[in-house]
Coordinates of C-alpha atoms in Angstrom, one line a residue:
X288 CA 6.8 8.1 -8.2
X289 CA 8.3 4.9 -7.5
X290 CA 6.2 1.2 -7.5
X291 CA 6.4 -1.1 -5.0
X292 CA 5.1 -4.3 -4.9
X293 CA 3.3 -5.3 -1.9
X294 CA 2.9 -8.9 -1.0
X295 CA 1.0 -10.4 1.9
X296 CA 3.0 -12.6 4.6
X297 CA 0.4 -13.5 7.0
X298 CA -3.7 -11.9 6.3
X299 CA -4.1 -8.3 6.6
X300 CA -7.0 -6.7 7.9
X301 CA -8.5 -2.9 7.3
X302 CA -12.1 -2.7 8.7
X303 CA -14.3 -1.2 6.8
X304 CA -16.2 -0.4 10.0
X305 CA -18.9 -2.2 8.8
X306 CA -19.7 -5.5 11.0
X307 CA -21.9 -7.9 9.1
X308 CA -24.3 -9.9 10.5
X309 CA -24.7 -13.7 9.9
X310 CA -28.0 -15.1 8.2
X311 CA -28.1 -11.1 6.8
X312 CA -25.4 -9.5 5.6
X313 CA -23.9 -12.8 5.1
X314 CA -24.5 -15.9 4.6
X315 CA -22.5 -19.7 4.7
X316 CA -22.6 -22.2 2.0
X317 CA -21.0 -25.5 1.8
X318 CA -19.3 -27.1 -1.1
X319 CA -18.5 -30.4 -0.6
X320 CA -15.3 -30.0 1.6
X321 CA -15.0 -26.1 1.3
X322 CA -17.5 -23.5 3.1
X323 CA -17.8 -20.2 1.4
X324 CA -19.2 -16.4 3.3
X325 CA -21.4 -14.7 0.3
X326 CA -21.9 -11.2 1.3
X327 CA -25.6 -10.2 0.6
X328 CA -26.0 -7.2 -2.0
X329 CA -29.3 -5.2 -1.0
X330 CA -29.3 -4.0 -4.6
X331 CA -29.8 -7.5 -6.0
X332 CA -31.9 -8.5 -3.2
X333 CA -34.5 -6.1 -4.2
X334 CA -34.4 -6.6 -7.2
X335 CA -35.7 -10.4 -7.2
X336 CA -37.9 -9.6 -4.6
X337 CA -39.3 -6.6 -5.9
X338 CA -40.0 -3.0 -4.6
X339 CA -43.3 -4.6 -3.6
X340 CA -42.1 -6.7 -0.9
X341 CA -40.0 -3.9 0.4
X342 CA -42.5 -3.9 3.6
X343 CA -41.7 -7.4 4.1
X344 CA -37.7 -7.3 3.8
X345 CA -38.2 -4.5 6.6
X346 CA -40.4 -7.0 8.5
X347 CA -38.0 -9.8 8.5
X348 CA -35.0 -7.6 9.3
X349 CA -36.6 -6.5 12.5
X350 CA -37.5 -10.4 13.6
X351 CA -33.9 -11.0 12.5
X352 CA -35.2 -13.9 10.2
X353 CA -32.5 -15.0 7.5
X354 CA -32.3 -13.2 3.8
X355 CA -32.1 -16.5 2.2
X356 CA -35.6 -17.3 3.2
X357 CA -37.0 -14.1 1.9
X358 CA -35.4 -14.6 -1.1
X359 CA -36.4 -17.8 -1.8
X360 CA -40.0 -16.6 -0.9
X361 CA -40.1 -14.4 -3.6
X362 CA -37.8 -15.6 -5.8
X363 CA -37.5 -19.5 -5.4
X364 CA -35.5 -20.0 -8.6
X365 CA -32.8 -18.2 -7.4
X366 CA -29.4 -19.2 -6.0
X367 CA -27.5 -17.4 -3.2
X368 CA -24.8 -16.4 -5.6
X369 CA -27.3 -14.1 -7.5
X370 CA -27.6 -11.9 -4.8
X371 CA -24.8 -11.8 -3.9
X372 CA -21.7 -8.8 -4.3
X373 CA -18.7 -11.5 -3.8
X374 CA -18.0 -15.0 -2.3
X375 CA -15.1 -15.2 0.4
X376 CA -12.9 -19.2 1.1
X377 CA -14.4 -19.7 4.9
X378 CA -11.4 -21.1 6.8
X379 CA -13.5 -21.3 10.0
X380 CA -15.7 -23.9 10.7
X381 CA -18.8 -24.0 13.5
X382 CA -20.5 -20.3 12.2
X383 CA -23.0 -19.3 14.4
X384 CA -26.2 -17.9 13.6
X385 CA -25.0 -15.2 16.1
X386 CA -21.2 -14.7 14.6
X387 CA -20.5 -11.5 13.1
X388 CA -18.2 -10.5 10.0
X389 CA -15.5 -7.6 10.6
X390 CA -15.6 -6.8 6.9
X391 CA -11.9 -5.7 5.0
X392 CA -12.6 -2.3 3.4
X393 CA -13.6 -2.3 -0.3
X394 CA -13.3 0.3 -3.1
X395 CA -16.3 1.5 -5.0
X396 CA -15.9 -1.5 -7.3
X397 CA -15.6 -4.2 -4.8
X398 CA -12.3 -4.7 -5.1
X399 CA -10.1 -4.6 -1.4
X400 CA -7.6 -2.5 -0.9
X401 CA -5.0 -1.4 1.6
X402 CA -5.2 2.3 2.1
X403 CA -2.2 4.2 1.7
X404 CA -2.7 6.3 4.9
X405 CA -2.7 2.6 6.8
X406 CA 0.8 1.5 5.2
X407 CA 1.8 5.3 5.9
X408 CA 0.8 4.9 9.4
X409 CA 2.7 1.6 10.4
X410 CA 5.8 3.5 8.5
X411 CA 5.8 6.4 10.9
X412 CA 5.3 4.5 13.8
X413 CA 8.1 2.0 12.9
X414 CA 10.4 5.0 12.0
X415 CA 8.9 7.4 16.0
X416 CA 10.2 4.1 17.2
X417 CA 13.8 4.4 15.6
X418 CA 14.3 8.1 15.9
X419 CA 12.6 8.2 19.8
X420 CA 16.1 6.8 21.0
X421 CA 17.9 10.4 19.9
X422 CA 15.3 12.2 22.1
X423 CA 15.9 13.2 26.1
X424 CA 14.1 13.2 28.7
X425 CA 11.5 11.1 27.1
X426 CA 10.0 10.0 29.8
X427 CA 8.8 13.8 31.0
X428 CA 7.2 14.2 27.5
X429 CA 4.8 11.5 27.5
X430 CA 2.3 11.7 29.9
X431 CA -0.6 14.2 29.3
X432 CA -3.3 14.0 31.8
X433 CA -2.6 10.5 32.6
X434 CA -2.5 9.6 29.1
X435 CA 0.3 8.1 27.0
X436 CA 0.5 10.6 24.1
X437 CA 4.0 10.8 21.7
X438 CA 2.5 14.1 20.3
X439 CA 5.5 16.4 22.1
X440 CA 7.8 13.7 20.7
X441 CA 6.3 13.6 17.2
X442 CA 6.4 17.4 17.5
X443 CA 10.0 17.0 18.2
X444 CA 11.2 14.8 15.8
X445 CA 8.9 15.8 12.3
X446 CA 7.4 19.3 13.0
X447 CA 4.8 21.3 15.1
X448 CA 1.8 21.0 12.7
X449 CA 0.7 19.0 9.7
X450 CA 1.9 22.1 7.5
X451 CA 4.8 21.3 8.9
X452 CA 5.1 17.6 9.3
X453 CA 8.2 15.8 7.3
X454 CA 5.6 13.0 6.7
X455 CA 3.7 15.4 4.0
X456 CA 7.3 14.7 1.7
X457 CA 6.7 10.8 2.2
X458 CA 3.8 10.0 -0.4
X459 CA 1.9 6.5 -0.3
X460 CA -0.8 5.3 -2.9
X461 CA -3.5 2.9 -1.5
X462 CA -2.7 -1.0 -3.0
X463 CA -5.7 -2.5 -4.5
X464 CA -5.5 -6.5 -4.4
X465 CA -7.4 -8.6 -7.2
X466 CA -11.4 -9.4 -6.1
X467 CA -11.1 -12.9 -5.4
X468 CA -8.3 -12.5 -2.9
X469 CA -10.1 -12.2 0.8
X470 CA -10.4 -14.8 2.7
X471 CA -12.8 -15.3 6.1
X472 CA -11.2 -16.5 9.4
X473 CA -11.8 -16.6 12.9
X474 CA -9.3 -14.5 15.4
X475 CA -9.0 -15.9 18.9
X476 CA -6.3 -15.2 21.7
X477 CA -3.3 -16.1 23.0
X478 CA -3.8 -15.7 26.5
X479 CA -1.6 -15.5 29.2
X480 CA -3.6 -16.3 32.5
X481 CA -3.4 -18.7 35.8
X482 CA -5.2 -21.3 33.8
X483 CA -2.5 -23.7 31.8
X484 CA -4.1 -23.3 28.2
X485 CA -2.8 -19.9 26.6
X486 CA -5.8 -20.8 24.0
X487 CA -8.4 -18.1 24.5
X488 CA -11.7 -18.6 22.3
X489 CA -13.8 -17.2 24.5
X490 CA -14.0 -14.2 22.6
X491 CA -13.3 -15.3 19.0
X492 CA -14.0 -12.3 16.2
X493 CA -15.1 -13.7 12.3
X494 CA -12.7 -11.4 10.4
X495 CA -12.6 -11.0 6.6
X496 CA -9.0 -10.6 5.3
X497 CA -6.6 -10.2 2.7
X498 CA -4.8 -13.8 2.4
X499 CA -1.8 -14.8 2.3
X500 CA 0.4 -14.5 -0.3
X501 CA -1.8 -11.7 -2.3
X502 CA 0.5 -9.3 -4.2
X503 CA -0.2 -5.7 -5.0
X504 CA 1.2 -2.8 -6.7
X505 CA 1.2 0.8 -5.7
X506 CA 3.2 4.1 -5.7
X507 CA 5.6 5.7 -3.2
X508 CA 7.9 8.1 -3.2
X509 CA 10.4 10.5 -0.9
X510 CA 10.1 14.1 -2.5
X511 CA 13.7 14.8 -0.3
X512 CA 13.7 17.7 -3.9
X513 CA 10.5 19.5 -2.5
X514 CA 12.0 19.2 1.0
X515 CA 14.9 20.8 0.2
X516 CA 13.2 23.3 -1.9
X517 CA 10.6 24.2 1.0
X518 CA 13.2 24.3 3.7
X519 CA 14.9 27.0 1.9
X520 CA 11.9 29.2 1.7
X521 CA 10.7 28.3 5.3
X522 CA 13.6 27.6 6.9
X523 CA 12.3 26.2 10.3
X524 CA 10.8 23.7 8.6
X525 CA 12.9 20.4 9.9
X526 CA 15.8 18.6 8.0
X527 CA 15.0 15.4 6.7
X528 CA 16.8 12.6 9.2
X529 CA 18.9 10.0 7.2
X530 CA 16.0 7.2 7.6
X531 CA 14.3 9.4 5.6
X532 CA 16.7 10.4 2.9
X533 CA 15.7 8.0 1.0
X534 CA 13.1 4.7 0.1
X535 CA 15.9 2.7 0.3
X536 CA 17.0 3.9 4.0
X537 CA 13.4 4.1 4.6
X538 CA 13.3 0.2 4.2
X539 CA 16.3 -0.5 6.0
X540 CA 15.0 1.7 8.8
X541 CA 11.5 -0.1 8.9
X542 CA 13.3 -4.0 8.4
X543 CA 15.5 -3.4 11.4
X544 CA 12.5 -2.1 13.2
X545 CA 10.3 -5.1 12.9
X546 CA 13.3 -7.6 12.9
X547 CA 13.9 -6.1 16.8
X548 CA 10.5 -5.9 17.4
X549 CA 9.9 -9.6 16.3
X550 CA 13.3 -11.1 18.1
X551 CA 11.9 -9.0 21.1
X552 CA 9.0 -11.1 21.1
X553 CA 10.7 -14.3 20.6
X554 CA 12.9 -13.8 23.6
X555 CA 10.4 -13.1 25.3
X556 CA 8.1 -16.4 24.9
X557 CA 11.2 -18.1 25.3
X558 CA 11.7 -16.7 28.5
X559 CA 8.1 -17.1 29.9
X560 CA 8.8 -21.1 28.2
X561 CA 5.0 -21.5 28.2
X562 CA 3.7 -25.1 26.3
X563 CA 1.0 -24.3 24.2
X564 CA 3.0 -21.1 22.3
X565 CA 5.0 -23.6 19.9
X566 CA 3.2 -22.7 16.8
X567 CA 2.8 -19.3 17.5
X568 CA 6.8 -19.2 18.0
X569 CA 6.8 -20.7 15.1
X570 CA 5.3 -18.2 13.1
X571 CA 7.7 -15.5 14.6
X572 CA 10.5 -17.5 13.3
X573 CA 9.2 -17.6 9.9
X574 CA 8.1 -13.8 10.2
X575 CA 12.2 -12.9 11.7
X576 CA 13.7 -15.0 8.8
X577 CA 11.4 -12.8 6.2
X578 CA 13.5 -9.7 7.7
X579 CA 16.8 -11.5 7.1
X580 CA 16.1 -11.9 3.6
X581 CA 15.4 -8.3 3.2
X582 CA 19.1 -6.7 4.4
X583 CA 19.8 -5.1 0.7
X584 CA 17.4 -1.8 1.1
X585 CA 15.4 -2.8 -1.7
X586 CA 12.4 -4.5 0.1
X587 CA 11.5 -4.5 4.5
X588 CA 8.9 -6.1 6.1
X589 CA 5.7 -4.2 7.8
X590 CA 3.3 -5.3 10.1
X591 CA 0.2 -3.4 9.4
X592 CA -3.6 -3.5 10.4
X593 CA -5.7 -5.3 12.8
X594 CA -4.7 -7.5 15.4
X595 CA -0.8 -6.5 14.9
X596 CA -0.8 -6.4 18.7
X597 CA 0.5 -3.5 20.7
X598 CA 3.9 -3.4 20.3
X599 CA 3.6 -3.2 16.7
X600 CA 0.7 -0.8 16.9
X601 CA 2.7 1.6 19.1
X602 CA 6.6 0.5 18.1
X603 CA 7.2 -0.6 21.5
X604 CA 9.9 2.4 22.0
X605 CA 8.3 2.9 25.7
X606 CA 9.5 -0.1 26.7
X607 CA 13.0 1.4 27.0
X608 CA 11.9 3.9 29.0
X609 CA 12.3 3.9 33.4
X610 CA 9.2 4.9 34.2
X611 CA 7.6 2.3 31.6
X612 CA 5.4 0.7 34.4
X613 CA 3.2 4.3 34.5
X614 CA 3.0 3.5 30.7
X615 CA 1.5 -0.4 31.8
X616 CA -1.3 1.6 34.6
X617 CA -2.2 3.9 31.7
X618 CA -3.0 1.5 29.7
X619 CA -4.5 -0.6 32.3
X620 CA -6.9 1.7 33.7
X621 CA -9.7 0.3 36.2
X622 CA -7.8 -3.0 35.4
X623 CA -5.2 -4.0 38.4
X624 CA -6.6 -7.2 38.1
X625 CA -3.7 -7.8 35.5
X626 CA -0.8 -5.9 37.5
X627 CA 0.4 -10.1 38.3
X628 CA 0.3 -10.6 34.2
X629 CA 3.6 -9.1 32.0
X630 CA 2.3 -6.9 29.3
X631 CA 1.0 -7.1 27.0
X632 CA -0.6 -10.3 28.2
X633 CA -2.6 -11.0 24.9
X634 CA -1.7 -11.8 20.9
X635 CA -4.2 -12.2 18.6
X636 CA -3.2 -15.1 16.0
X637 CA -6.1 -17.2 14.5
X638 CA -7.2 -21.2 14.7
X639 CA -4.3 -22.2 13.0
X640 CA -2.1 -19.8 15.3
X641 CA -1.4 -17.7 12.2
X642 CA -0.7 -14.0 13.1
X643 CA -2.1 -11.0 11.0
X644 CA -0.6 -8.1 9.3
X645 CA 2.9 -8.8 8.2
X646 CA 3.4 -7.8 4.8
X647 CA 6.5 -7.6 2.6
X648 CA 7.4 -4.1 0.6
X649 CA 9.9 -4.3 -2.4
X650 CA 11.1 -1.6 -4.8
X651 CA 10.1 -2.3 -8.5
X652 CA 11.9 0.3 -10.3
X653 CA 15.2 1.3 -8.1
X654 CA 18.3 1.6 -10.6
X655 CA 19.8 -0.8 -8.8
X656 CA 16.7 -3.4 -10.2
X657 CA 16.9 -2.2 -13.0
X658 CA 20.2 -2.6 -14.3
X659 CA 20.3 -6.7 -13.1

């Protein structure tokens, strides 16, 4: 297996599905300039308070009252950092009582993580994306009962089944980040709508992250051997295409992918000349010159997680298509309200107009590497 490093470009959310409530699960503490998020541990919790009191902690979760004044019922010597499992930098300020904490998934040991079946996921879609241009007729293969589905076209292009998907001879390894390395920020929108301000806080989301500039290491490889192996003993089992010969055509299949993608999106603020999307153009920039800097196949940048927005989420490769305005009414059902709006009509960046999900992938232990 080879190791790639993985380093964060912008924060990267996984949800651990959990969404943690403020006062409760969490709670903020100010130090001097900085704010911290402590995430409550109910095992510590009870533990000061005492099995006792159990009644109690159920008492006050039902009236919604805040942990930190149970706690400090029961155990008045105690700080908030003894009961709680980590501390997180708060890079949004105003928390309400009523805000609520998207939390990044977690291992057993606390320690975040980026699954491998996330980084997996953004790879196939980027590479659907590349390969959808050799497939015809695509437009009479999407549409299953009024739904936007690639599944023929996935069928198509690695196999009918998961027994017999090429994607089982592409293996990923989850990339677990150091403890300290979350961060807490606010997601907002940037809205395109009659009223002049793109700036849409109206429905702002307290996200926990992975923050910029984290690196990671974890394992990937292309078995193209047990390919070739398997497609002589079942031989309708699909040839590997060239973007997938290889980690090193993998990359340059994924970098040109999200350097189009991102120089698609530049165009087309710069087309729609909006004020107000400066610093989110900006970031694009910075994101597009990232891809630049990876054009020897030894590293590609990925856009992964939440809030990558939907052409990243989907690869965009609809867009090409002539019916692509059924595409827009499928995923606008019950919502003509926006037919006037281009789509998508929405980004999600936070305060700062920072984006999420952009990570950079390089290959440790390639020959090539090695021999410099």
């Amino acid at each position: 297996m080879n190791k790639i490093k993985i380093t964060t470009l912008s924060p990267v959310h996984i949800g651990s599905g959990n969404l943690l409530q403020n006062n409760m699960n969490f709670l903020v503490v100010k130090d001097g300039e900085d704010s911290y998020i402590h995430i409550t541990d109910d095992r510590k919790i009870l533990e000061l308070i005492g099995a006792d009191h159990v009644d109690h902690w159920i008492a006050s979760i039902e009236k919604g009252e805040s942990t930190r004044k149970l706690v400090e019922t029961y155990a008045p010597a105690s700080s908030v950092s003894d009961y709680a499992k980590r501390r997180i930098t708060c890079y949004s300020s105003g928390i309400k009582l009523t805000d609520t904490l998207k939390e990044q998934i977690h291992n057993g040991f606390g320690i975040p993580y980026i699954p491998g079946s996330s980084i997996k996921g953004a790879i196939r879609t980027a590479i659907l994306s590349v390969l959808s241009d050799h497939v015809r007729n695509k437009e009479l293969k999407i549409f299953v009962q009024r739904k936007v589905k690639a599944k023929l076209i996935e069928t198509q292009l690695f196999g009918r089944d998961p027994n017999s998907d090429l994607f089982r001879f592409i293996q990923v390894g989850d990339a677990y980040f150091e403890k300290d390395s979350t961060i807490a920020t606010r997601m907002v929108n940037l809205n395109i709508r009659k009223k002049n301000d793109l700036y849409d806080g109206s429905k702002p989301q307290l996200i926990e992250a992975i923050g910029v500039g984290e690196t990671a290491t974890f394992q990937m490889d292309v078995k193209k051997d047990f390919h070739d192996f398997a497609r002589r003993n079942f031989p309708d089992l699909k040839p590997l295409p060239g973007e997938m010969q290889s980690l090193q055509s993998l990359f340059k299949s994924i970098n040109n992918h999200t350097s189009r993608l991102i120089e698609k999106e530049i165009a087309f603020w710069n087309e729609m000349n909006l004020s107000g999307s400066e610093a989110y153009l900006d970031v694009m920039a910075d994101m597009l010159g990232e891809t630049k800097s990876c054009e020897d196949e030894l590293s590609c940048i990925l856009r992964i997680g939440h809030g990558s927005g939907w052409r990243f989420i989907t690869g965009a490769w609809t867009e090409s298509l002539e019916n692509f305005n059924e595409v827009i009414n499928a995923a606008r059902p019950n919502n003509q309200k926006y037919s006037e709006y281009p789509f998508p009509k929405s980004r999600r960046i936070d305060e700062d107009s920072d984006v999420l999900g952009f990570v950079k992938l390089s290959l440790l232990n390639d020959e090539r590497t090695e021999s410099r």
